[in-house]
Coordinates of C-alpha atoms in Angstrom, one line a residue:
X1 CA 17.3 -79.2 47.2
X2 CA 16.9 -82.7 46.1
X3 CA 15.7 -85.5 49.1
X4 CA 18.4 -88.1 50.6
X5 CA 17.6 -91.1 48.5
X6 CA 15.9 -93.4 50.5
X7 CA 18.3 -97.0 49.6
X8 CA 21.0 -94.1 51.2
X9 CA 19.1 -93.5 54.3
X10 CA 18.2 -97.2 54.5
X11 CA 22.5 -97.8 54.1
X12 CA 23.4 -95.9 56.7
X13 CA 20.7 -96.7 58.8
X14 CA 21.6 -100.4 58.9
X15 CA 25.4 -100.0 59.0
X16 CA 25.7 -99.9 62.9
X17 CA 27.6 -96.4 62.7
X18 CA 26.4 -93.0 64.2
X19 CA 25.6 -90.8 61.3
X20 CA 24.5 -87.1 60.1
X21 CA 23.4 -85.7 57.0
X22 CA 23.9 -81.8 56.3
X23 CA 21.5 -80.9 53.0
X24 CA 22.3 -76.9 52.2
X25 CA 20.4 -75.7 50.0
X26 CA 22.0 -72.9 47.3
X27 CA 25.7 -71.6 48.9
X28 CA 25.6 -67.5 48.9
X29 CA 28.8 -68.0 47.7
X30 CA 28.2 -69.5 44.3
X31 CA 27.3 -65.5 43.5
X32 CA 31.6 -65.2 43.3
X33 CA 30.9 -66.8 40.4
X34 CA 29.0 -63.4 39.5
X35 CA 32.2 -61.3 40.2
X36 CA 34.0 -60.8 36.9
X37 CA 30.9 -59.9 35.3
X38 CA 29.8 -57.1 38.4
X39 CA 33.3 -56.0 38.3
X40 CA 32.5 -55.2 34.3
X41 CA 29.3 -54.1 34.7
X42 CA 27.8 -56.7 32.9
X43 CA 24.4 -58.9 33.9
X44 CA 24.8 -61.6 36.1
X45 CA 23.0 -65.0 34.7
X46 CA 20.0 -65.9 36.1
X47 CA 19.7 -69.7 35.3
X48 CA 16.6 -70.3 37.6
X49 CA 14.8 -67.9 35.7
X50 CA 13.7 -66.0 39.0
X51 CA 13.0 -69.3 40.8
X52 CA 13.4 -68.6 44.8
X53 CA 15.8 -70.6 46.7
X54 CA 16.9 -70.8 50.3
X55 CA 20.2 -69.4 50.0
X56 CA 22.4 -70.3 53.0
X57 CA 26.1 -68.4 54.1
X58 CA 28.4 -71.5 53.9
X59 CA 29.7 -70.0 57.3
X60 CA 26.2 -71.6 58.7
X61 CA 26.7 -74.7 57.5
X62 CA 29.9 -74.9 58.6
X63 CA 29.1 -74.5 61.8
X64 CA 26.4 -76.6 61.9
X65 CA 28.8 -79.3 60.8
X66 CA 31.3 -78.1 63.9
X67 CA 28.1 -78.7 66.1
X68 CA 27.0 -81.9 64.6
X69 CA 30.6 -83.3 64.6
X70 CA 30.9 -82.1 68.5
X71 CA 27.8 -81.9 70.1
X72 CA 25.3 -84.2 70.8
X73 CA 21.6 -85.2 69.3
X74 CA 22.5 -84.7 65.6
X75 CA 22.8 -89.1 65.3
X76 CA 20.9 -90.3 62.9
X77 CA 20.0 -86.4 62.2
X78 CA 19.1 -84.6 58.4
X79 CA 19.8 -81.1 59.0
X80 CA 18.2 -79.2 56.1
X81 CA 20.1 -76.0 55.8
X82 CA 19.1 -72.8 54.3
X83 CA 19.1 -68.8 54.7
X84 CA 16.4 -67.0 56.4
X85 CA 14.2 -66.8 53.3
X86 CA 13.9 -67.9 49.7
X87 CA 15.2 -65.3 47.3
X88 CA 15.9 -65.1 43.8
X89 CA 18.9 -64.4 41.8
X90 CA 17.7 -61.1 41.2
X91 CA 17.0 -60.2 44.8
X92 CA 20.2 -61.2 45.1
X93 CA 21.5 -58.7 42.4
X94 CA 19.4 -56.0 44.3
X95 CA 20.8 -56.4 47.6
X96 CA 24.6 -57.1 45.6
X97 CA 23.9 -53.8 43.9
X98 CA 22.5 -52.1 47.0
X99 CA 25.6 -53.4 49.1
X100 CA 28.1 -52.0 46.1
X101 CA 26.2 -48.7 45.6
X102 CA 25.2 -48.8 41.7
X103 CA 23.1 -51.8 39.6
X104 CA 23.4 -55.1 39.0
X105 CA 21.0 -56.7 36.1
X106 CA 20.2 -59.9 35.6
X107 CA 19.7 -61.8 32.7
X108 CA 18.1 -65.1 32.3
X109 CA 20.7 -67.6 31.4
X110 CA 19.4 -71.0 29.2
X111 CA 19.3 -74.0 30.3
X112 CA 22.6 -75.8 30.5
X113 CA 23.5 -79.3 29.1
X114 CA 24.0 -82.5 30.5
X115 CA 23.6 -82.6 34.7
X116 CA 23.4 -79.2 35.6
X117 CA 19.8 -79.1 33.3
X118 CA 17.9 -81.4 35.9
X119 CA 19.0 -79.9 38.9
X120 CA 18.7 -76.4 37.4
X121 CA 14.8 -77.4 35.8
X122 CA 13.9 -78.7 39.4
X123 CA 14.5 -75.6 41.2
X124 CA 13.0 -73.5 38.1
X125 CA 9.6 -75.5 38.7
X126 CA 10.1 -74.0 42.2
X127 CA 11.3 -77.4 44.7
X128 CA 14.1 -75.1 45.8
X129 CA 12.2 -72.6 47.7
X130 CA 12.6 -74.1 51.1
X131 CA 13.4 -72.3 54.5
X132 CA 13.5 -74.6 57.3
X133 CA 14.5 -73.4 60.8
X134 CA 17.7 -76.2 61.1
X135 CA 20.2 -73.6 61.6
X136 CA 18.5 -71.7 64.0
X137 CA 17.3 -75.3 66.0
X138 CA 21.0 -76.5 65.9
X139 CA 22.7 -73.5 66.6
X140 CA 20.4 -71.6 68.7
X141 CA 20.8 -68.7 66.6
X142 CA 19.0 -67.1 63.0
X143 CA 21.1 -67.7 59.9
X144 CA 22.9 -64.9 58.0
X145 CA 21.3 -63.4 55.7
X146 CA 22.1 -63.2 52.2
X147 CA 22.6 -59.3 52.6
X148 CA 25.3 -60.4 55.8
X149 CA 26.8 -62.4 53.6
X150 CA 27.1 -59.9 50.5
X151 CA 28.2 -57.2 52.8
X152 CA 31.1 -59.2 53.7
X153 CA 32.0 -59.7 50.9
X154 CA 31.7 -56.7 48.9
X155 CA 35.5 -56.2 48.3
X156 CA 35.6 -59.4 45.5
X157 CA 32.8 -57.7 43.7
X158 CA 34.7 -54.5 43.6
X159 CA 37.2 -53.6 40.9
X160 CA 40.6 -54.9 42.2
X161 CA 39.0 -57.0 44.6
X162 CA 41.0 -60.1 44.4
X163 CA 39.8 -63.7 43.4
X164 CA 36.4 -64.4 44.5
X165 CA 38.0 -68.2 45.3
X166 CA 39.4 -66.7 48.4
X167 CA 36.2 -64.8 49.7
X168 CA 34.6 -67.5 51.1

């Protein structure tokens, strides 16, 4: 989870207008992108290489964004947002596979070209693994757990579950 730059900060610091910043770290989510290959029984990619990351539910940062857009004493605010804990792609394949009933492997994916390769690299050299306590300060509650979220969602990892697009 890369910083704010600080010229942005500076920007919207001097423009005179109220302002929050939402940072989430790695959506549960992005494992729909897992799906076709679970469904298969094939190896999800793994293309952190077993880097931790605080994976957040995107329900949690939506409602952070509902309480930072309607509450009060989130101006001038950077909400870091993240799960409970920091957990690797292949924790994540344990608790999918415990959730589903059967295994789910994990292979390590290379590293991709272009822009993905820095971002990916940064939270390799672990930078990602980050739980703060945001959600829970903002919305007076613990976030979901990666395991929440899976169980949830289940159905799009399941054969005939549908398009993970919709499962958010």
């Amino acid at each position: 989870m890369s910083s704010v730059p600080a010229p942005a900060i500076a920007s919207l610091r001097g423009s005179g207008l109220s302002w929050t910043i939402l940072r989430p770290s790695v959506f549960a989510s992005n494992a729909l992108w897992w799906a076709p290959a679970i469904r298969a029984g094939e190896p999800v990619p793994d293309p952190v290489d077993g880097a931790r990351q605080g994976v957040v539910d995107p329900r949690d940062v939506a409602a952070v964004a509902v309480e930072a857009l309607t509450g009060t004493g989130h101006d001038a605010a950077v909400h870091t947002l993240t799960g409970p804990a920091a957990i690797s792609v292949g924790e994540q394949a344990l608790i999918l596979g415990d959730v589903l009933g059967r295994d789910v492997a994990v292979t390590t994916a290379p590293l991709p070209a272009a822009a993905w390769a820095a971002g990916i690299a940064w939270s390799r050299d672990g930078h990602n693994a980050v739980v703060t306590d945001d959600v829970r300060r903002v919305l007076g509650r613990a976030p979901a757990s990666f395991r929440t979220w899976a169980q949830d969602h289940r159905d799009a990892f399941r054969a005939g579950g549908g398009s993970p697009a919709t499962a958010f």
